[in-house]
PDB file of C-alpha atoms in Angstrom:
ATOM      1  CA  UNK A  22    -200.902-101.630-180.596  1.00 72.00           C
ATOM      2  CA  UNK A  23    -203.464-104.530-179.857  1.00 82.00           C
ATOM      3  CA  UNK A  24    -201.671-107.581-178.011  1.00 88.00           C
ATOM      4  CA  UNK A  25    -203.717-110.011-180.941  1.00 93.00           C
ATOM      5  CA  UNK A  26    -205.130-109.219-183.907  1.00 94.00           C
ATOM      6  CA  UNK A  27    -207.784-110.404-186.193  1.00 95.00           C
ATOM      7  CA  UNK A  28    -209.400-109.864-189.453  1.00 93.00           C
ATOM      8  CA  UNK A  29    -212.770-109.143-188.873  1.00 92.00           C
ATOM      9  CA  UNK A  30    -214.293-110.856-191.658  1.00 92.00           C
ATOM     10  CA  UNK A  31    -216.984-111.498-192.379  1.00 95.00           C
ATOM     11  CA  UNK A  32    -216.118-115.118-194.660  1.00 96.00           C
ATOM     12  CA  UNK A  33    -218.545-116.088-196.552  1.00 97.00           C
ATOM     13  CA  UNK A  34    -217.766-119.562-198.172  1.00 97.00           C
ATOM     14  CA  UNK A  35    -219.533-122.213-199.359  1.00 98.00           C
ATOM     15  CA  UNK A  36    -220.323-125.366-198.064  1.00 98.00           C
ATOM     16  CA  UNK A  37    -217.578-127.468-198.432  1.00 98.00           C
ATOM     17  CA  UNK A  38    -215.168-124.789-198.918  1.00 98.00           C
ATOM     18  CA  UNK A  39    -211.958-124.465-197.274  1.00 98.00           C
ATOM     19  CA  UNK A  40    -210.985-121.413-194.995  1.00 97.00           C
ATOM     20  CA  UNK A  41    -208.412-120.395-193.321  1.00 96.00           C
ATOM     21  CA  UNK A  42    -207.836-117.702-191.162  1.00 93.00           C
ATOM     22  CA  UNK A  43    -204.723-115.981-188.942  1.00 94.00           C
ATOM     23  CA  UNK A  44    -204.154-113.754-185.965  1.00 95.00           C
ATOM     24  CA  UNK A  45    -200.759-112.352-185.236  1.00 96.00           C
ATOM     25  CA  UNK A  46    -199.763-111.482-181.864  1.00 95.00           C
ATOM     26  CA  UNK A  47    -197.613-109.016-180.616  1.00 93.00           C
ATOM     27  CA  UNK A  48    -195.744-110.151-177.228  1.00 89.00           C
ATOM     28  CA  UNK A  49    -192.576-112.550-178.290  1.00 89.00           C
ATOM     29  CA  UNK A  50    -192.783-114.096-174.977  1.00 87.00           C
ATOM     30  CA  UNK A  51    -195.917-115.288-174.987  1.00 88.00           C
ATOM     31  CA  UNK A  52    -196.252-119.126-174.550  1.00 85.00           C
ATOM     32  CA  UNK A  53    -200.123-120.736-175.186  1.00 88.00           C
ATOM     33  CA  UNK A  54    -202.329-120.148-178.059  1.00 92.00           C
ATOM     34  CA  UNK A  55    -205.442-121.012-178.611  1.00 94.00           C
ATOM     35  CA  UNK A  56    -208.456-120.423-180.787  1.00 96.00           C
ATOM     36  CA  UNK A  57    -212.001-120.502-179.049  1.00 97.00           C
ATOM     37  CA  UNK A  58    -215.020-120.568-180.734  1.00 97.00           C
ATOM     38  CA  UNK A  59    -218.427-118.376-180.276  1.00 97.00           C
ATOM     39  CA  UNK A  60    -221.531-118.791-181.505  1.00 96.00           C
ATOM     40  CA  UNK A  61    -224.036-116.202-181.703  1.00 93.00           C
ATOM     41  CA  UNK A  62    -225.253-114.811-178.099  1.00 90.00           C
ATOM     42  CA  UNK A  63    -223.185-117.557-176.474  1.00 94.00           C
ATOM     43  CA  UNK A  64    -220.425-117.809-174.574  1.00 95.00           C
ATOM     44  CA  UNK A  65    -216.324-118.761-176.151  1.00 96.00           C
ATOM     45  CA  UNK A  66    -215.805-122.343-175.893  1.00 95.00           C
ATOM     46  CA  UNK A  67    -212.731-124.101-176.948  1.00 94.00           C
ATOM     47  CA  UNK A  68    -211.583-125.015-179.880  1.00 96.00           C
ATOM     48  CA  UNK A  69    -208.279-125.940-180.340  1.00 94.00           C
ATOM     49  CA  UNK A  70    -204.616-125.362-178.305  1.00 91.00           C
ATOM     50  CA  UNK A  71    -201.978-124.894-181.045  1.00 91.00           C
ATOM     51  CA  UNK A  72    -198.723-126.236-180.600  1.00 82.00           C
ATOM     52  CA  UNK A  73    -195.659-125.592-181.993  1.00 84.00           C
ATOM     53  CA  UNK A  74    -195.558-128.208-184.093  1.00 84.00           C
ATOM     54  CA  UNK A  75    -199.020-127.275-185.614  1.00 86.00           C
ATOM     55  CA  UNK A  76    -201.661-129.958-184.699  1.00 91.00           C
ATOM     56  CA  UNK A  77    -204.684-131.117-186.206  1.00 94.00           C
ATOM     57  CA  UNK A  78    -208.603-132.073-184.897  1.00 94.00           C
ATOM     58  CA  UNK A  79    -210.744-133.399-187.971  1.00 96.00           C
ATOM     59  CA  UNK A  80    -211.214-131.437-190.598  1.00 98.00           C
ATOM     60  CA  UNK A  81    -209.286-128.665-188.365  1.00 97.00           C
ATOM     61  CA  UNK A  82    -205.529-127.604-188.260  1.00 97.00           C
ATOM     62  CA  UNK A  83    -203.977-125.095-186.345  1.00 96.00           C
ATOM     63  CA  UNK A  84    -200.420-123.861-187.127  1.00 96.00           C
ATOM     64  CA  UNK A  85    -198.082-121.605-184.821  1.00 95.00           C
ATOM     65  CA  UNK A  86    -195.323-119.371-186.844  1.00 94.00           C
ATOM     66  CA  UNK A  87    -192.958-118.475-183.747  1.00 92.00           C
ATOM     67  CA  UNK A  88    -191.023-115.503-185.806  1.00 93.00           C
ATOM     68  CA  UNK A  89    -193.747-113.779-187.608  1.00 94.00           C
ATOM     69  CA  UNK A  90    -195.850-114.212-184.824  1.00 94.00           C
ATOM     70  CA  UNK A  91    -199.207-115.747-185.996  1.00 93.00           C
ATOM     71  CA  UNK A  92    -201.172-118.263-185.456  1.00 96.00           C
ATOM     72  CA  UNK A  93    -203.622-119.536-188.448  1.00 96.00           C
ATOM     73  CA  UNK A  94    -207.103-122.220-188.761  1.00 97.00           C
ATOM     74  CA  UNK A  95    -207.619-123.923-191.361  1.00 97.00           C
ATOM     75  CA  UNK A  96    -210.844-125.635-191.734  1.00 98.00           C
ATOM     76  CA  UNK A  97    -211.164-128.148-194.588  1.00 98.00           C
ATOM     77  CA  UNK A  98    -215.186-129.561-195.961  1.00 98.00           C
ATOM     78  CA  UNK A  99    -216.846-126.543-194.287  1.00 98.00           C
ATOM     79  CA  UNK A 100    -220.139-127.283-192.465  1.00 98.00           C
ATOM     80  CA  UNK A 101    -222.953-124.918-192.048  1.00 98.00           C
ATOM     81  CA  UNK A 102    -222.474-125.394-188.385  1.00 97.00           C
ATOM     82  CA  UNK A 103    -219.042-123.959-188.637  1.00 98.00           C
ATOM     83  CA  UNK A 104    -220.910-120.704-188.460  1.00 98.00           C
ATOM     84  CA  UNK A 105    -219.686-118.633-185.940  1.00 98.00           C
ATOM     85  CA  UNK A 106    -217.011-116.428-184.494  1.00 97.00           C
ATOM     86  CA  UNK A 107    -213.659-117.616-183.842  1.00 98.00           C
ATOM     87  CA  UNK A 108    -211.419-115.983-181.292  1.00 97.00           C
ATOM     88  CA  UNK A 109    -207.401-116.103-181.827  1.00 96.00           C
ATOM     89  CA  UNK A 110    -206.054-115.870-177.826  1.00 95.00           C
ATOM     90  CA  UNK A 111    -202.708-115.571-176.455  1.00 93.00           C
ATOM     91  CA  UNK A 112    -201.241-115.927-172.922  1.00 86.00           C
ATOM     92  CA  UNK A 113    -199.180-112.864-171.515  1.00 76.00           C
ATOM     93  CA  UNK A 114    -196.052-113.257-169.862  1.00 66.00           C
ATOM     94  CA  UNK A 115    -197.551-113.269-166.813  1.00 66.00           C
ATOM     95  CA  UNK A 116    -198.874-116.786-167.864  1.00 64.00           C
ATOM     96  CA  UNK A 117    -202.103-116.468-165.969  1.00 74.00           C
ATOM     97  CA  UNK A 118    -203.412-113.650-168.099  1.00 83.00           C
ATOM     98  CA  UNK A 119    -204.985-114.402-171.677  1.00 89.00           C
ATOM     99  CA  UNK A 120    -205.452-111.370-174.426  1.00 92.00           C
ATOM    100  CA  UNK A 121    -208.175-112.207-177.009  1.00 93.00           C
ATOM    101  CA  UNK A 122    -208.538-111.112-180.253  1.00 93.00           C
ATOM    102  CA  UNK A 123    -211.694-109.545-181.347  1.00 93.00           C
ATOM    103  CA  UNK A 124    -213.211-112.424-183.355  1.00 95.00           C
ATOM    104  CA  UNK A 125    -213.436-113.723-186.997  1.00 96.00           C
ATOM    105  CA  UNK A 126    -216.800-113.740-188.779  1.00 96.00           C
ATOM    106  CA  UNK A 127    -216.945-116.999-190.241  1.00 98.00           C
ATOM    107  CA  UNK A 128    -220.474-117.667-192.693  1.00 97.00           C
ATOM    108  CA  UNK A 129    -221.147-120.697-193.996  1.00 98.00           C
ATOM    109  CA  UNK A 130    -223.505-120.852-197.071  1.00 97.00           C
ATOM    110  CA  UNK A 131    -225.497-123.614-198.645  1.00 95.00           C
TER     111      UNK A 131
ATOM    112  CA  UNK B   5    -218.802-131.073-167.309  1.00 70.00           C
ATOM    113  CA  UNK B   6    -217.362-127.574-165.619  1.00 68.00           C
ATOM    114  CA  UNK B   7    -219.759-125.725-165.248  1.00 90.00           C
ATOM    115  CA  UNK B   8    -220.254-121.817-164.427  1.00 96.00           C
ATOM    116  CA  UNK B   9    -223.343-119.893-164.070  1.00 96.00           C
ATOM    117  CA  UNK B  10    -223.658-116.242-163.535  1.00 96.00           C
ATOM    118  CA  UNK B  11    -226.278-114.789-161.174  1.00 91.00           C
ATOM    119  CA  UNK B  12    -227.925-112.733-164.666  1.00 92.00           C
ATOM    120  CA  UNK B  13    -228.428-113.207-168.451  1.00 94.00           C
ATOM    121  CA  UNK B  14    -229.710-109.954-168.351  1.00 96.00           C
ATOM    122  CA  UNK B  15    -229.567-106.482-166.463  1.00 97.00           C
ATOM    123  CA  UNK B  16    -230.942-103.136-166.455  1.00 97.00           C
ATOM    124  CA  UNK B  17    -229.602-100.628-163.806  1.00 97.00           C
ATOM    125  CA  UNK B  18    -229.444 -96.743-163.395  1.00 97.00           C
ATOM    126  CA  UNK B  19    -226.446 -94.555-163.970  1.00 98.00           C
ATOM    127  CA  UNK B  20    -224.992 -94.061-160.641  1.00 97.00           C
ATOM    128  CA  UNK B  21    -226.081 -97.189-159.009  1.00 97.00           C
ATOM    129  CA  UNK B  22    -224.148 -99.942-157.370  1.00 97.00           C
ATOM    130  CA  UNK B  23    -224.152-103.664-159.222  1.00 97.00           C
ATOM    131  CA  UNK B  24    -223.070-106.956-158.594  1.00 97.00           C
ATOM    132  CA  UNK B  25    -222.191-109.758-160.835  1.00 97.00           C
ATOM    133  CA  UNK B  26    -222.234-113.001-159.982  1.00 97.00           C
ATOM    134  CA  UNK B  27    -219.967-115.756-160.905  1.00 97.00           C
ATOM    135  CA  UNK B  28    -219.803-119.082-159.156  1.00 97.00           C
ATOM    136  CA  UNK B  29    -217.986-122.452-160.784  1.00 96.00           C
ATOM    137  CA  UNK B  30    -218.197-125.740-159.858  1.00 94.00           C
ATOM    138  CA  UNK B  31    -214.939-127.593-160.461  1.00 90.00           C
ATOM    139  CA  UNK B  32    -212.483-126.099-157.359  1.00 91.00           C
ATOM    140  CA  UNK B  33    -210.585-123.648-160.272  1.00 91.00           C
ATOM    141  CA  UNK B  34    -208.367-121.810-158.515  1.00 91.00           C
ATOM    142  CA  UNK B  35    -208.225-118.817-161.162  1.00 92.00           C
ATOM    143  CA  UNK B  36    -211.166-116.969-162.147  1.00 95.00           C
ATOM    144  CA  UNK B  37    -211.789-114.148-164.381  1.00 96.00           C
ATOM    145  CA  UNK B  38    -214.172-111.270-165.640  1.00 97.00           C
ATOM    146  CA  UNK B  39    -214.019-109.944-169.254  1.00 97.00           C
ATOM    147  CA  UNK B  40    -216.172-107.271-170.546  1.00 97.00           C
ATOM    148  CA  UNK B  41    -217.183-107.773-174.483  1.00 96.00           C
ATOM    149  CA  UNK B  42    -218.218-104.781-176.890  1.00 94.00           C
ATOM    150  CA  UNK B  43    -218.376-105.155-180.580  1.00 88.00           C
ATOM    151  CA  UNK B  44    -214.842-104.602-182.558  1.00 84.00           C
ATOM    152  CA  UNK B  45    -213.006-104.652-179.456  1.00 87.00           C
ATOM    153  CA  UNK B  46    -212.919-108.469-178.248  1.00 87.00           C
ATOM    154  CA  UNK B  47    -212.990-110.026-174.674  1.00 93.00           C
ATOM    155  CA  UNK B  48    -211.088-107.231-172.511  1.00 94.00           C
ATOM    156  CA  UNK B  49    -209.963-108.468-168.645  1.00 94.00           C
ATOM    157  CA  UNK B  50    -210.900-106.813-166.026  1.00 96.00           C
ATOM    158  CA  UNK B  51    -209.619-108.442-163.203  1.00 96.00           C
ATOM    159  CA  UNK B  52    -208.590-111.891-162.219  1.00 93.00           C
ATOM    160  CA  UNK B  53    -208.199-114.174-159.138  1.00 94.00           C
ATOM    161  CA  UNK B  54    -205.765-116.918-158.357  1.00 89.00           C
ATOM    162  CA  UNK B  55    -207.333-118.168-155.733  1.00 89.00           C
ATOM    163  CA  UNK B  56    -208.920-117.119-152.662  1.00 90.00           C
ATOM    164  CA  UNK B  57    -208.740-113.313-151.532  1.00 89.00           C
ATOM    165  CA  UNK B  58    -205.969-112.898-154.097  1.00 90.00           C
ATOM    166  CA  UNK B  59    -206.857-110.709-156.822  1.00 93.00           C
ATOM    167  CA  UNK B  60    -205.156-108.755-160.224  1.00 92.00           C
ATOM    168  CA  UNK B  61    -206.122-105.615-162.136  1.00 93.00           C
ATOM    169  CA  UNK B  62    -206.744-107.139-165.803  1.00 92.00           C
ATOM    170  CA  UNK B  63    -206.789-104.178-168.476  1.00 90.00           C
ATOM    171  CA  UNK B  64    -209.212-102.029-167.450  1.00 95.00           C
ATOM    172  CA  UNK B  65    -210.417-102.243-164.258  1.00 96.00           C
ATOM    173  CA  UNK B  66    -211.000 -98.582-163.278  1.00 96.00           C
ATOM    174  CA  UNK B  67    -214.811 -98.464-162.023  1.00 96.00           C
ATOM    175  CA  UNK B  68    -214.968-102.025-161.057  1.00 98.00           C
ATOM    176  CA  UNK B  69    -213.942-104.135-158.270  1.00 97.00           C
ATOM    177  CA  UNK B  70    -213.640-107.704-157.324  1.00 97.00           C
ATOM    178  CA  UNK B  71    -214.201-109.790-154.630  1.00 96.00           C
ATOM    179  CA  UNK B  72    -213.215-113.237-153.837  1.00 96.00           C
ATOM    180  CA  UNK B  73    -213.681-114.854-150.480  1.00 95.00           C
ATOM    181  CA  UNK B  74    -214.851-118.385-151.730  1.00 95.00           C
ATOM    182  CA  UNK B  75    -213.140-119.999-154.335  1.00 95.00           C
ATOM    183  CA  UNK B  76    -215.972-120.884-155.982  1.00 96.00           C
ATOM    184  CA  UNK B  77    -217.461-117.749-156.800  1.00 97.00           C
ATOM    185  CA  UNK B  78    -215.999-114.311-158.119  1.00 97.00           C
ATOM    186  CA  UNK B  79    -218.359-111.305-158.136  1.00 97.00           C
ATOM    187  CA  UNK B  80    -217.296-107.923-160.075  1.00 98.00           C
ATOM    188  CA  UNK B  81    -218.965-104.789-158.337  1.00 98.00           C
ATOM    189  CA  UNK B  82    -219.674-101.615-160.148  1.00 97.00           C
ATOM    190  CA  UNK B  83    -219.499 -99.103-157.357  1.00 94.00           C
ATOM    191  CA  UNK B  84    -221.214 -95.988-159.381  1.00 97.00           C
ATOM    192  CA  UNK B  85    -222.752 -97.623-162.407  1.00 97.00           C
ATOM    193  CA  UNK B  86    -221.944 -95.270-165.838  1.00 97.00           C
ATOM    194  CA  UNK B  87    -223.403 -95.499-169.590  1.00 97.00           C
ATOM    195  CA  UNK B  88    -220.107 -96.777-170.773  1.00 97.00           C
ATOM    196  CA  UNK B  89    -220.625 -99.705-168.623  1.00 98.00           C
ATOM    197  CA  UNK B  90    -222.762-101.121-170.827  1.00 98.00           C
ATOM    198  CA  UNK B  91    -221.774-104.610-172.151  1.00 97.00           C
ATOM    199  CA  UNK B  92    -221.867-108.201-171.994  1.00 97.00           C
ATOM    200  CA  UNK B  93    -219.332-109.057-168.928  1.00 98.00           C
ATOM    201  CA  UNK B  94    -218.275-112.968-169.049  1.00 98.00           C
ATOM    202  CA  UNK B  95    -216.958-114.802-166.234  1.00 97.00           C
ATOM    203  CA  UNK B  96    -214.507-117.644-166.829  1.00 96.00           C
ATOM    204  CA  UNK B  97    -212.367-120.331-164.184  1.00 94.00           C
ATOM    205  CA  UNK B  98    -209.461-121.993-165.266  1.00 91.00           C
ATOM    206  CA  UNK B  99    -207.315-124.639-163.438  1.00 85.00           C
ATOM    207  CA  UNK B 100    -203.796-123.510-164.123  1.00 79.00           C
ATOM    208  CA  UNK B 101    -202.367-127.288-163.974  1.00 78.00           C
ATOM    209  CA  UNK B 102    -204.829-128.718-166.311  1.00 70.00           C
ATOM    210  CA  UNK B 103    -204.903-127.631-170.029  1.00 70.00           C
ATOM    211  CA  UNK B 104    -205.291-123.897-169.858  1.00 77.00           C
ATOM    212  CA  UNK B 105    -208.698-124.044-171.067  1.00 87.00           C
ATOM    213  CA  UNK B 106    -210.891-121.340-169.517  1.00 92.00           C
ATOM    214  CA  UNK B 107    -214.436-121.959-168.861  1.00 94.00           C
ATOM    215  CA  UNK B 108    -217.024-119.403-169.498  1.00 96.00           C
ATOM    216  CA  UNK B 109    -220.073-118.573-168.073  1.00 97.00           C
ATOM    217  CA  UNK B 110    -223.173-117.344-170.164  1.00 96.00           C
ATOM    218  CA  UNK B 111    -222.890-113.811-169.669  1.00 96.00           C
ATOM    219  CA  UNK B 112    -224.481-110.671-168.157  1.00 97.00           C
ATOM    220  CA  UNK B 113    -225.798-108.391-170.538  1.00 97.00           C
ATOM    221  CA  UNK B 114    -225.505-104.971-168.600  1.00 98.00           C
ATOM    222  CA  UNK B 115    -227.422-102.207-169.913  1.00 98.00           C
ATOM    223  CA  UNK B 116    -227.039 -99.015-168.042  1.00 98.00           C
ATOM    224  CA  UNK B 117    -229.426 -96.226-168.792  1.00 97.00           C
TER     225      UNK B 117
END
């Protein structure tokens, strides 16, 4: 069984849609979560940390659901720039080591 | 702004021979990290580094090694390249006080023939 797991997607929305998206993970002890963003031939950068108590960065919110194990994005007024990738990633228990999920295909339409 | 750099954006090398990637950050991390990427399977670790000369098998590191003698730079060495070591490989330093972000380099796109 894969540590994190994604839905592959593709989305395709419109602009000014809302998405959302989730990732469950698999390891109860794990402690971070993040989602990372990648754009086409580039490298992950980073999006958001989510917290426990969810948390919230523009027209982005990220929620954490400790007993069924996901983690969800919503993005609200999607852009066409919000075209790209996004990773779900969780920390092991050994808290240096980071499992990524393999990416959700996000397309954002005029 | 952090900043890593790897030695390639893009590599061609024959089945059987030895490579190096090269991974060097500027911002003292003391963990660094290679990930290989392949469509529908996501980032998968190789190895990792805390810190100088101290390394970690990640998930797959049969047919690679690491070495670490600087802290700013991490090279992964494929010691008898094969086809199925073709990929993008991604480097990445963290600071493990700060905010867990890891920083990622451009990537090598291997291509083994």
């Amino acid at each position: 069984r894969k540590e994190v797991e994604q839905d592959p997607g593709p989305f395709n929305v419109p602009e000014g849609a809302t998405v959302a998206f989730n990732c469950t993970y698999s390891n109860s002890a794990s402690q971070s979560f993040f989602w990372y963003r990648q754009d086409c031939r580039k490298e992950p950068k980073l999006l958001m940390s989510v917290y426990s108590s969810g948390n919230e960065d523009g027209r982005f919110t990220a929620q954490l659901n400790r007993a069924s194990q996901y983690i969800s994005l919503l993005i609200r007024d999607s852009k066409l720039s919000d075209s790209a990738t996004y990773l779900c990633v969780v920390n092991s228990d050994n808290f240096n080591k980071f499992y990524f999920g393999s990416g959700t295909k996000l397309n954002v339409k005029p | 702004d952090v900043k890593v750099t790897q030695s390639s954006r893009y590599l061609v090398k024959r089945t059987g021979e030895k490579v190096f990637l090269e991974c060097v950050q500027d911002m003292d991390h003391e963990n660094m990290f290679w990930y290989r990427q392949d469509p529908g399977l996501g980032l998968r670790l190789i190895y990792f580094s805390y810190d100088v000369k101290m390394k970690e098998k990640g998930d797959i590191p049969e047919g690679y090694s690491v070495s670490r003698e600087k802290k700013e730079r991490f090279s992964l060495i494929l010691e008898s390249a094969s086809t199925n070591q073709t990929s993008m490989y991604l480097c990445a330093s963290r600071n493990p006080s700060g905010r867990d972000e890891q920083y990622f380099g451009p990537g090598t796109r291997l291509t083994v023939t």
